[in-house]
């Protein structure tokens, strides 16, 4: 990934990052299906600086966060200014809805999608992921390592998520070189292997999904497994190649994000 001057680098990772409210004492009810699996990853795309981001990373993905459960409660872990924090998934999704509406009204489209494991992580893998995520809480949000090319005491969004997933042994994280786009691309071989299901949230209250693993070059409509209470519109039927083609690039709208 090419280096940027510090001011643009700061905007790179912070431009579409949601600013979480104060963490509540207990998780609030989820606005969507509560069956989202441990280790699911949330990606944001779009926003004011999507052009510069694409030119320097070959992707319009601008933020990454990860969902991990504590008991029956899903929490989102993310690195945002000023430090790494967690917040309940329900609050996070509502915050994304608000941001999406604000950006739409400002004619700066922002959207998001979630990829979740088709094959669940094992208990030992999840324990390692949670342990690392918890150990990072309060760590400063910092891009100095990214633009200087060496580790520092701070961390940024996709670096955090990549490091957490690496604890499962599923991927080798890129550390200070990991952008949201490179993280997504790193996960696509797993997706093509049928291990992950993509769930799209194109609008505030519209949910549909592609079951990429089940496609494998053949036509597939609807969704399988009942992981989310949603329906895939007939127009969104796709082959496995269609499912991944263009994700993370400007102008791609087949998935609705």
Short mmCIF file of C-alpha atoms in Angstrom, two decimals, residues 33-221:
data_model
loop_
_atom_site.label_atom_id
_atom_site.label_comp_id
_atom_site.label_asym_id
_atom_site.label_seq_id
_atom_site.Cartn_x
_atom_site.Cartn_y
_atom_site.Cartn_z
CA UNK A 33 -31.75 -10.76 13.72
CA UNK A 34 -29.69 -11.76 16.75
CA UNK A 35 -28.24 -14.80 14.97
CA UNK A 36 -25.17 -12.99 13.63
CA UNK A 37 -22.22 -15.26 14.30
CA UNK A 38 -19.12 -14.75 16.38
CA UNK A 39 -16.27 -13.30 14.35
CA UNK A 40 -18.44 -11.51 11.79
CA UNK A 41 -16.72 -8.49 10.23
CA UNK A 42 -18.42 -5.16 9.43
CA UNK A 43 -17.08 -3.15 6.48
CA UNK A 44 -18.02 0.43 5.64
CA UNK A 45 -17.68 1.97 2.21
CA UNK A 46 -18.16 5.40 0.69
CA UNK A 47 -18.04 8.84 2.19
CA UNK A 48 -16.38 12.14 1.42
CA UNK A 49 -12.87 10.79 0.76
CA UNK A 50 -13.73 7.62 -1.12
CA UNK A 51 -11.88 8.94 -4.21
CA UNK A 52 -8.52 9.55 -2.51
CA UNK A 53 -8.86 6.30 -0.56
CA UNK A 54 -9.42 4.33 -3.76
CA UNK A 55 -6.46 5.95 -5.50
CA UNK A 56 -4.09 4.95 -2.69
CA UNK A 57 -5.50 1.54 -1.72
CA UNK A 58 -7.40 0.32 -4.84
CA UNK A 59 -10.51 -0.01 -2.67
CA UNK A 60 -13.41 2.15 -1.55
CA UNK A 61 -13.75 0.30 1.77
CA UNK A 62 -13.12 2.83 4.51
CA UNK A 63 -13.56 1.10 7.86
CA UNK A 64 -13.59 -2.35 9.48
CA UNK A 65 -14.89 -3.64 12.81
CA UNK A 66 -15.47 -7.10 14.26
CA UNK A 67 -18.36 -8.68 16.19
CA UNK A 68 -17.53 -10.89 19.17
CA UNK A 69 -19.93 -12.34 21.72
CA UNK A 70 -19.77 -12.26 25.49
CA UNK A 71 -22.30 -14.84 26.57
CA UNK A 72 -25.35 -14.16 24.41
CA UNK A 73 -24.50 -10.51 23.81
CA UNK A 74 -22.77 -9.41 20.57
CA UNK A 75 -20.29 -6.55 20.86
CA UNK A 76 -18.50 -4.58 18.14
CA UNK A 77 -14.78 -3.96 18.61
CA UNK A 78 -13.19 -1.19 16.60
CA UNK A 79 -10.29 1.24 16.59
CA UNK A 80 -11.56 4.82 16.31
CA UNK A 81 -10.24 8.14 17.59
CA UNK A 82 -9.20 8.43 20.35
CA UNK A 83 -8.84 4.74 21.29
CA UNK A 84 -9.98 1.13 20.78
CA UNK A 85 -13.42 0.51 22.26
CA UNK A 86 -16.38 -1.83 22.12
CA UNK A 87 -20.10 -1.17 21.92
CA UNK A 88 -23.26 -3.33 21.67
CA UNK A 89 -24.06 -4.47 18.14
CA UNK A 90 -27.61 -3.09 18.34
CA UNK A 91 -26.37 0.40 19.19
CA UNK A 92 -23.71 0.16 16.49
CA UNK A 93 -26.20 -0.76 13.74
CA UNK A 94 -28.52 2.07 14.81
CA UNK A 95 -25.58 4.45 14.66
CA UNK A 96 -24.77 3.25 11.14
CA UNK A 97 -28.39 3.82 10.12
CA UNK A 98 -28.22 7.40 11.36
CA UNK A 99 -24.90 8.02 9.60
CA UNK A 100 -26.20 6.50 6.37
CA UNK A 101 -29.26 8.77 6.41
CA UNK A 102 -27.13 11.83 7.18
CA UNK A 103 -24.70 11.04 4.37
CA UNK A 104 -27.57 10.35 1.96
CA UNK A 105 -29.10 13.74 2.75
CA UNK A 106 -25.68 15.32 2.19
CA UNK A 107 -25.35 13.41 -1.10
CA UNK A 108 -22.32 11.53 0.23
CA UNK A 109 -23.46 7.93 0.16
CA UNK A 110 -22.23 5.63 2.90
CA UNK A 111 -23.17 1.99 3.20
CA UNK A 112 -21.99 -1.16 4.90
CA UNK A 113 -22.06 -4.92 4.72
CA UNK A 114 -21.21 -7.76 7.05
CA UNK A 115 -19.42 -11.04 6.36
CA UNK A 116 -20.03 -13.84 8.81
CA UNK A 117 -18.47 -17.29 9.19
CA UNK A 118 -20.43 -20.03 7.45
CA UNK A 119 -18.48 -22.55 9.50
CA UNK A 120 -18.38 -21.30 13.07
CA UNK A 121 -15.10 -20.59 14.81
CA UNK A 122 -14.21 -23.14 17.45
CA UNK A 123 -14.21 -22.33 21.19
CA UNK A 124 -10.41 -22.13 21.40
CA UNK A 125 -10.25 -19.86 18.35
CA UNK A 126 -12.91 -17.53 19.76
CA UNK A 127 -11.27 -17.45 23.18
CA UNK A 128 -8.00 -16.37 21.57
CA UNK A 129 -9.78 -13.72 19.47
CA UNK A 130 -11.73 -12.34 22.45
CA UNK A 131 -8.66 -12.32 24.67
CA UNK A 132 -6.73 -10.26 22.14
CA UNK A 133 -9.68 -7.91 21.49
CA UNK A 134 -10.10 -7.25 25.20
CA UNK A 135 -6.36 -6.65 25.61
CA UNK A 136 -6.55 -3.87 23.01
CA UNK A 137 -9.33 -1.86 24.68
CA UNK A 138 -8.09 1.62 25.49
CA UNK A 139 -5.13 1.38 23.11
CA UNK A 140 -4.72 4.73 21.33
CA UNK A 141 -5.99 5.14 17.79
CA UNK A 142 -2.86 6.00 15.86
CA UNK A 143 -1.73 6.00 12.23
CA UNK A 144 1.92 6.78 12.89
CA UNK A 145 2.91 3.15 12.43
CA UNK A 146 1.16 2.99 9.05
CA UNK A 147 2.86 6.01 7.53
CA UNK A 148 6.24 5.45 9.25
CA UNK A 149 6.33 1.76 8.44
CA UNK A 150 6.99 0.37 11.91
CA UNK A 151 4.99 -0.67 14.96
CA UNK A 152 3.94 2.00 17.45
CA UNK A 153 1.85 1.97 20.61
CA UNK A 154 -1.28 2.97 18.68
CA UNK A 155 -3.42 1.03 16.21
CA UNK A 156 -6.00 1.69 13.45
CA UNK A 157 -9.25 -0.02 12.42
CA UNK A 158 -8.23 -2.70 9.90
CA UNK A 159 -4.98 -3.40 11.73
CA UNK A 160 -6.99 -4.24 14.86
CA UNK A 161 -9.50 -6.49 13.07
CA UNK A 162 -6.78 -8.32 11.13
CA UNK A 163 -4.78 -8.91 14.30
CA UNK A 164 -7.86 -10.29 16.09
CA UNK A 165 -8.73 -12.72 13.27
CA UNK A 166 -5.10 -13.83 13.03
CA UNK A 167 -5.43 -15.21 16.57
CA UNK A 168 -7.80 -17.84 15.14
CA UNK A 169 -5.11 -19.07 12.76
CA UNK A 170 -7.37 -18.45 9.74
CA UNK A 171 -5.33 -15.63 8.17
CA UNK A 172 -1.95 -13.93 8.42
CA UNK A 173 -2.62 -10.29 9.28
CA UNK A 174 -0.89 -7.44 7.48
CA UNK A 175 -0.34 -5.43 10.65
CA UNK A 176 0.55 -1.80 9.96
CA UNK A 177 0.07 -2.40 6.22
CA UNK A 178 -3.51 -3.72 6.51
CA UNK A 179 -6.12 -1.41 4.95
CA UNK A 180 -9.86 -2.22 5.04
CA UNK A 181 -9.63 -3.16 1.35
CA UNK A 182 -6.64 -5.46 1.79
CA UNK A 183 -8.34 -7.14 4.74
CA UNK A 184 -11.43 -7.84 2.66
CA UNK A 185 -9.32 -9.21 -0.18
CA UNK A 186 -7.50 -11.41 2.33
CA UNK A 187 -10.81 -12.88 3.41
CA UNK A 188 -12.13 -13.56 -0.12
CA UNK A 189 -10.28 -16.88 -0.58
CA UNK A 190 -12.12 -18.05 2.52
CA UNK A 191 -15.36 -16.72 1.05
CA UNK A 192 -14.82 -18.53 -2.24
CA UNK A 193 -14.23 -21.68 -0.27
CA UNK A 194 -17.71 -21.41 1.19
CA UNK A 195 -16.61 -20.66 4.75
CA UNK A 196 -18.16 -17.19 4.99
CA UNK A 197 -21.55 -15.75 4.15
CA UNK A 198 -21.93 -12.14 3.02
CA UNK A 199 -24.78 -10.12 4.51
CA UNK A 200 -25.54 -6.73 3.02
CA UNK A 201 -27.21 -3.79 4.74
CA UNK A 202 -27.73 -1.43 1.76
CA UNK A 203 -30.32 0.75 3.47
CA UNK A 204 -31.46 1.44 7.01
CA UNK A 205 -34.14 -1.26 7.19
CA UNK A 206 -33.58 -3.46 4.15
CA UNK A 207 -31.64 -6.66 4.64
CA UNK A 208 -30.68 -9.29 2.12
CA UNK A 209 -27.79 -11.68 1.64
CA UNK A 210 -25.75 -13.61 -0.90
CA UNK A 211 -24.95 -17.19 0.00
CA UNK A 212 -21.63 -17.14 -1.84
CA UNK A 213 -20.45 -20.52 -0.66
CA UNK A 214 -23.50 -22.27 -2.09
CA UNK A 215 -23.21 -20.71 -5.55
CA UNK A 216 -19.93 -22.20 -6.83
CA UNK A 217 -20.60 -21.18 -10.41
CA UNK A 218 -24.26 -22.24 -10.51
CA UNK A 219 -27.37 -20.11 -10.26
CA UNK A 220 -28.77 -19.65 -6.78
CA UNK A 221 -31.67 -17.61 -5.49
#
